[in-house]
mmCIF file of C-alpha atoms in Angstrom:
data_model
loop_
_atom_site.group_PDB
_atom_site.id
_atom_site.type_symbol
_atom_site.label_atom_id
_atom_site.label_comp_id
_atom_site.label_asym_id
_atom_site.label_seq_id
_atom_site.Cartn_x
_atom_site.Cartn_y
_atom_site.Cartn_z
ATOM 1 C CA MET A 1 10.817 -7.899 23.388
ATOM 2 C CA ASP A 2 9.894 -8.802 26.956
ATOM 3 C CA TYR A 3 8.239 -6.339 29.342
ATOM 4 C CA GLY A 4 8.073 -8.784 32.232
ATOM 5 C CA GLN A 5 4.474 -7.890 33.063
ATOM 6 C CA PHE A 6 1.293 -9.974 33.105
ATOM 7 C CA CYS A 7 -0.729 -7.009 31.774
ATOM 8 C CA PRO A 8 -2.543 -8.106 28.569
ATOM 9 C CA ILE A 9 -1.419 -4.941 26.794
ATOM 10 C CA ALA A 10 2.196 -5.788 27.630
ATOM 11 C CA LYS A 11 1.742 -9.393 26.479
ATOM 12 C CA ALA A 12 0.119 -8.339 23.188
ATOM 13 C CA THR A 13 2.763 -5.684 22.569
ATOM 14 C CA GLU A 14 5.559 -8.222 23.046
ATOM 15 C CA LEU A 15 4.385 -9.781 19.784
ATOM 16 C CA LEU A 16 2.768 -6.938 17.855
ATOM 17 C CA GLY A 17 5.282 -4.282 18.888
ATOM 18 C CA GLU A 18 8.171 -5.958 17.089
ATOM 19 C CA ARG A 19 9.462 -4.021 14.072
ATOM 20 C CA TRP A 20 7.480 -4.647 10.846
ATOM 21 C CA MET A 21 4.901 -6.827 12.606
ATOM 22 C CA LEU A 22 1.931 -4.472 12.238
ATOM 23 C CA LEU A 23 2.822 -3.736 8.628
ATOM 24 C CA ILE A 24 2.889 -7.455 7.847
ATOM 25 C CA LEU A 25 -0.600 -7.659 9.327
ATOM 26 C CA ARG A 26 -1.598 -4.677 7.184
ATOM 27 C CA GLU A 27 -0.570 -6.572 4.069
ATOM 28 C CA LEU A 28 -2.476 -9.684 5.137
ATOM 29 C CA PHE A 29 -5.618 -7.642 5.800
ATOM 30 C CA LEU A 30 -5.252 -6.050 2.352
ATOM 31 C CA GLY A 31 -5.360 -9.475 0.737
ATOM 32 C CA SER A 32 -1.705 -10.377 0.258
ATOM 33 C CA HIS A 33 -1.209 -14.091 0.906
ATOM 34 C CA ARG A 34 1.842 -15.103 -1.088
ATOM 35 C CA TYR A 35 5.222 -14.467 0.489
ATOM 36 C CA SER A 36 6.292 -12.497 -2.606
ATOM 37 C CA ASP A 37 3.186 -10.292 -2.459
ATOM 38 C CA ILE A 38 3.708 -9.530 1.229
ATOM 39 C CA GLN A 39 7.307 -8.630 0.424
ATOM 40 C CA ARG A 40 6.234 -6.289 -2.398
ATOM 41 C CA GLY A 41 4.219 -4.257 0.084
ATOM 42 C CA LEU A 42 7.239 -4.142 2.422
ATOM 43 C CA SER A 43 10.062 -3.537 -0.009
ATOM 44 C CA ARG A 44 12.503 -2.409 2.694
ATOM 45 C CA ILE A 45 12.297 -5.501 4.886
ATOM 46 C CA SER A 46 14.957 -8.170 4.431
ATOM 47 C CA PRO A 47 13.769 -11.654 3.359
ATOM 48 C CA SER A 48 15.278 -13.206 6.479
ATOM 49 C CA LEU A 49 13.447 -10.818 8.808
ATOM 50 C CA LEU A 50 10.158 -11.262 6.948
ATOM 51 C CA THR A 51 10.487 -15.024 7.247
ATOM 52 C CA LYS A 52 11.239 -14.670 10.977
ATOM 53 C CA ARG A 53 8.265 -12.379 11.610
ATOM 54 C CA LEU A 54 5.849 -14.645 9.721
ATOM 55 C CA LYS A 55 7.117 -17.604 11.734
ATOM 56 C CA GLU A 56 6.541 -15.670 14.980
ATOM 57 C CA LEU A 57 2.983 -14.840 13.909
ATOM 58 C CA GLU A 58 2.422 -18.468 13.019
ATOM 59 C CA LEU A 59 3.721 -19.696 16.385
ATOM 60 C CA ALA A 60 1.479 -17.171 18.136
ATOM 61 C CA GLY A 61 -1.557 -18.534 16.300
ATOM 62 C CA VAL A 62 -2.174 -15.291 14.399
ATOM 63 C CA VAL A 63 -1.480 -16.680 10.899
ATOM 64 C CA VAL A 64 -1.508 -20.117 9.356
ATOM 65 C CA ARG A 65 0.396 -21.415 6.325
ATOM 66 C CA LYS A 66 -1.513 -23.329 3.660
ATOM 67 C CA SER A 67 -0.255 -25.173 0.599
ATOM 68 C CA LYS A 68 -1.735 -24.269 -2.782
ATOM 69 C CA GLN A 69 -2.513 -27.145 -5.083
ATOM 70 C CA GLY A 70 -0.590 -27.053 -8.325
ATOM 71 C CA ARG A 71 2.237 -24.729 -7.302
ATOM 72 C CA THR A 72 5.184 -24.597 -4.953
ATOM 73 C CA GLY A 73 5.356 -22.534 -1.808
ATOM 74 C CA ARG A 74 2.747 -21.754 0.796
ATOM 75 C CA ASP A 75 0.355 -18.907 1.380
ATOM 76 C CA TYR A 76 -0.325 -17.118 4.657
ATOM 77 C CA TYR A 77 -3.797 -16.536 6.046
ATOM 78 C CA LEU A 78 -5.131 -14.903 9.175
ATOM 79 C CA THR A 79 -6.589 -17.183 11.829
ATOM 80 C CA PRO A 80 -9.644 -16.134 13.879
ATOM 81 C CA ALA A 81 -7.182 -14.612 16.371
ATOM 82 C CA GLY A 82 -5.551 -12.684 13.540
ATOM 83 C CA LYS A 83 -8.848 -11.471 12.095
ATOM 84 C CA GLU A 84 -9.762 -10.072 15.496
ATOM 85 C CA LEU A 85 -6.917 -7.560 15.057
ATOM 86 C CA GLU A 86 -8.646 -5.838 12.116
ATOM 87 C CA PRO A 87 -10.170 -3.000 14.224
ATOM 88 C CA LEU A 88 -6.726 -2.325 15.698
ATOM 89 C CA ILE A 89 -5.154 -1.976 12.254
ATOM 90 C CA GLU A 90 -7.990 0.233 11.006
ATOM 91 C CA ASN A 91 -7.864 2.452 14.094
ATOM 92 C CA LEU A 92 -4.101 2.834 13.687
ATOM 93 C CA ALA A 93 -4.663 3.929 10.085
ATOM 94 C CA VAL A 94 -7.263 6.484 11.133
ATOM 95 C CA TRP A 95 -5.111 7.773 14.003
ATOM 96 C CA GLY A 96 -2.064 7.960 11.746
ATOM 97 C CA MET A 97 -3.925 9.949 9.094
ATOM 98 C CA ARG A 98 -5.266 12.348 11.728
ATOM 99 C CA TRP A 99 -2.326 12.801 14.101
ATOM 100 C CA ALA A 100 0.894 11.341 12.633
ATOM 101 C CA ARG A 101 0.517 13.070 9.307
ATOM 102 C CA GLY A 102 2.970 15.771 8.395
ATOM 103 C CA GLN A 103 5.465 16.904 5.806
ATOM 104 C CA LEU A 104 6.795 13.766 4.171
ATOM 105 C CA ARG A 105 10.556 13.371 3.973
ATOM 106 C CA ASP A 106 12.004 12.300 0.628
ATOM 107 C CA GLU A 107 13.176 8.992 2.080
ATOM 108 C CA GLU A 108 9.581 8.170 3.065
ATOM 109 C CA LEU A 109 8.337 8.407 -0.535
ATOM 110 C CA ASP A 110 8.379 4.665 -1.211
ATOM 111 C CA VAL A 111 7.510 4.259 -4.890
ATOM 112 C CA GLU A 112 7.264 0.467 -4.594
ATOM 113 C CA PHE A 113 4.636 0.598 -1.870
ATOM 114 C CA LEU A 114 2.778 3.379 -3.690
ATOM 115 C CA MET A 115 2.500 1.466 -6.959
ATOM 116 C CA TRP A 116 1.729 -1.848 -5.252
ATOM 117 C CA ASP A 117 -1.149 -0.194 -3.409
ATOM 118 C CA ILE A 118 -2.426 1.621 -6.519
ATOM 119 C CA GLN A 119 -2.383 -1.678 -8.422
ATOM 120 C CA ARG A 120 -4.340 -3.623 -5.817
ATOM 121 C CA ARG A 121 -6.855 -0.805 -5.294
ATOM 122 C CA LEU A 122 -7.495 -0.230 -9.003
ATOM 123 C CA GLN A 123 -11.241 -0.098 -9.675
ATOM 124 C CA ILE A 124 -11.240 -2.672 -12.454
ATOM 125 C CA ASP A 125 -15.017 -2.626 -12.777
ATOM 126 C CA LYS A 126 -14.771 1.038 -13.871
ATOM 127 C CA LEU A 127 -12.496 0.129 -16.810
ATOM 128 C CA PRO A 128 -13.513 -1.032 -20.295
ATOM 129 C CA GLU A 129 -13.684 -4.754 -20.953
ATOM 130 C CA GLY A 130 -10.623 -6.393 -22.445
ATOM 131 C CA GLU A 131 -6.991 -5.542 -21.884
ATOM 132 C CA THR A 132 -5.955 -2.122 -20.577
ATOM 133 C CA VAL A 133 -2.333 -1.057 -20.094
ATOM 134 C CA PHE A 134 -1.235 1.914 -17.991
ATOM 135 C CA CYS A 135 2.260 3.355 -17.704
ATOM 136 C CA PHE A 136 3.085 5.528 -14.686
ATOM 137 C CA ILE A 137 6.181 7.695 -15.116
ATOM 138 C CA PHE A 138 7.756 9.611 -12.227
ATOM 139 C CA ASN A 139 9.904 12.465 -13.458
ATOM 140 C CA ASP A 140 11.763 13.198 -10.218
ATOM 141 C CA ILE A 141 13.403 9.830 -9.492
ATOM 142 C CA GLU A 142 15.984 7.816 -11.400
ATOM 143 C CA ARG A 143 15.448 4.269 -10.129
ATOM 144 C CA TYR A 144 12.121 2.565 -10.796
ATOM 145 C CA ASN A 145 10.717 5.665 -12.447
ATOM 146 C CA SER A 146 8.478 3.735 -14.884
ATOM 147 C CA TRP A 147 5.758 1.265 -13.899
ATOM 148 C CA TRP A 148 3.242 -0.647 -15.979
ATOM 149 C CA ILE A 149 -0.134 -1.975 -14.837
ATOM 150 C CA ILE A 150 -1.713 -4.563 -17.119
ATOM 151 C CA VAL A 151 -5.403 -5.238 -16.608
ATOM 152 C CA ARG A 152 -6.869 -8.336 -18.203
ATOM 153 C CA ASP A 153 -9.404 -11.003 -17.239
ATOM 154 C CA GLY A 154 -10.428 -9.097 -14.128
ATOM 155 C CA THR A 155 -6.940 -8.913 -12.624
ATOM 156 C CA ALA A 156 -4.210 -6.273 -12.538
ATOM 157 C CA ASP A 157 -0.501 -7.092 -12.792
ATOM 158 C CA LEU A 158 2.289 -4.673 -11.897
ATOM 159 C CA CYS A 159 5.575 -4.576 -13.852
ATOM 160 C CA THR A 160 8.782 -2.576 -13.503
ATOM 161 C CA GLU A 161 10.009 -3.640 -16.942
ATOM 162 C CA ASN A 162 8.377 -2.718 -20.239
ATOM 163 C CA PRO A 163 6.069 -5.624 -21.129
ATOM 164 C CA GLY A 164 6.174 -4.689 -24.810
ATOM 165 C CA LEU A 165 2.442 -3.989 -25.006
ATOM 166 C CA ASP A 166 0.628 -1.001 -26.443
ATOM 167 C CA VAL A 167 0.028 1.507 -23.651
ATOM 168 C CA ASP A 168 -3.506 2.884 -23.407
ATOM 169 C CA LEU A 169 -2.687 5.699 -20.987
ATOM 170 C CA TYR A 170 0.550 7.336 -19.847
ATOM 171 C CA ILE A 171 0.379 9.044 -16.422
ATOM 172 C CA ARG A 172 3.237 11.407 -15.590
ATOM 173 C CA SER A 173 3.877 13.178 -12.300
ATOM 174 C CA SER A 174 6.441 13.623 -9.588
ATOM 175 C CA LEU A 175 6.546 10.880 -6.980
ATOM 176 C CA ARG A 176 5.688 13.399 -4.277
ATOM 177 C CA ALA A 177 2.583 14.589 -6.146
ATOM 178 C CA MET A 178 1.242 11.040 -6.527
ATOM 179 C CA VAL A 179 1.945 10.270 -2.860
ATOM 180 C CA GLU A 180 0.085 13.454 -1.877
ATOM 181 C CA ILE A 181 -2.864 12.280 -3.979
ATOM 182 C CA TRP A 182 -2.738 8.880 -2.258
ATOM 183 C CA GLU A 183 -2.622 10.633 1.139
ATOM 184 C CA GLY A 184 -5.593 12.838 0.276
ATOM 185 C CA ASP A 185 -3.569 16.047 0.584
ATOM 186 C CA LEU A 186 -3.884 16.767 -3.147
ATOM 187 C CA GLY A 187 -7.074 16.146 -5.089
ATOM 188 C CA LEU A 188 -6.605 14.225 -8.332
ATOM 189 C CA LYS A 189 -8.867 16.573 -10.259
ATOM 190 C CA ALA A 190 -6.934 19.600 -9.017
ATOM 191 C CA ALA A 191 -3.622 17.877 -9.806
ATOM 192 C CA LEU A 192 -4.768 17.206 -13.378
ATOM 193 C CA GLN A 193 -6.057 20.747 -13.850
ATOM 194 C CA GLY A 194 -2.837 22.202 -12.463
ATOM 195 C CA GLU A 195 -0.762 19.755 -14.565
ATOM 196 C CA ARG A 196 1.003 18.325 -11.551
ATOM 197 C CA VAL A 197 -0.281 15.106 -13.083
ATOM 198 C CA THR A 198 -0.706 14.654 -16.823
ATOM 199 C CA ALA A 199 -2.500 11.831 -18.616
ATOM 200 C CA HIS A 200 -1.954 11.136 -22.324
ATOM 201 C CA GLY A 201 -3.534 8.393 -24.375
ATOM 202 C CA LYS A 202 -7.090 7.211 -24.775
ATOM 203 C CA LYS A 203 -9.350 10.098 -23.855
ATOM 204 C CA HIS A 204 -12.044 8.055 -22.105
ATOM 205 C CA LEU A 205 -9.425 6.668 -19.675
ATOM 206 C CA ALA A 206 -8.012 10.125 -18.963
ATOM 207 C CA LYS A 207 -11.482 11.587 -18.373
ATOM 208 C CA THR A 208 -12.507 8.815 -15.962
ATOM 209 C CA MET A 209 -9.227 8.651 -14.028
ATOM 210 C CA THR A 210 -10.870 9.855 -10.815
ATOM 211 C CA ASP A 211 -13.214 6.849 -11.042
ATOM 212 C CA TRP A 212 -10.727 4.005 -11.553
ATOM 213 C CA LEU A 213 -7.539 5.168 -9.813
ATOM 214 C CA GLY A 214 -7.265 3.354 -6.495
ATOM 215 C CA ILE A 215 -5.923 5.331 -3.549
ATOM 216 C CA ASN A 216 -5.833 5.221 0.245
ATOM 217 C CA PRO A 217 -9.353 4.509 1.592
ATOM 218 C CA PHE A 218 -8.635 6.794 4.564
ATOM 219 C CA CYS A 219 -7.763 9.780 2.364
ATOM 220 C CA ASP A 220 -10.863 11.719 3.470
ATOM 221 C CA ILE A 221 -9.661 11.854 7.089
ATOM 222 C CA ARG A 222 -8.321 15.319 7.704
ATOM 223 C CA PRO A 223 -5.340 16.114 9.928
ATOM 224 C CA GLY A 224 -6.123 16.924 13.544
ATOM 225 C CA ASP A 225 -5.710 20.450 14.830
ATOM 226 C CA PRO A 226 -2.410 20.684 16.798
ATOM 227 C CA GLU A 227 -3.973 23.573 18.746
ATOM 228 C CA LEU A 228 -6.470 21.136 20.268
ATOM 229 C CA THR A 229 -3.589 19.023 21.562
ATOM 230 C CA ARG A 230 -1.938 22.093 23.092
ATOM 231 C CA ILE A 231 -5.175 23.207 24.796
ATOM 232 C CA ALA A 232 -5.797 19.708 26.214
ATOM 233 C CA ALA A 233 -2.325 19.696 27.736
ATOM 234 C CA VAL A 234 -2.875 22.962 29.612
#
């Protein structure tokens, strides 16, 4: 992408405007450092393109690769230049929740991103000590319709295959209902009362679900009024 202008907005957009670039930065700001973790948050990007984009960010001085002692591979971290982009990413999230929000198409309901984000936002400190196992079941999709989250030693691991452990709480819903909860368009309490979401298992986990379930931190931002946009254009 080359705009052929010296304007700083043009120069910045030549890098950041490339496809997937801002979403890669989103993952880095959310704490993903391993290549595999970044890829889990971007399940629809090809490995070759992800590698290319990370290399471009590295060459631009936005990220740096660091080796981890005791294991193969390298992790990616934001440089000071990269960290300076945090307000941009946050403002995009706020703007998107307010103005780019609308009826979600079925193909936009990405179960992998949803569960990855729920796992990393889980409020572990609101859970009992020791091991806790959740199983999320989506009744309206065939592929990847069951997910397990295993919480132990202060960390949460996400699995798509049955780990063979006793499940403490089963959560059933449609994928669309859980995405609407994540978006803030459907309250969890209302979804449970209306049985759009059901929770079966240990009662104390079901009763405190609104406390420990991690969702979009921008869910309280309400959609903008399209009428205001129309009036401003007159």
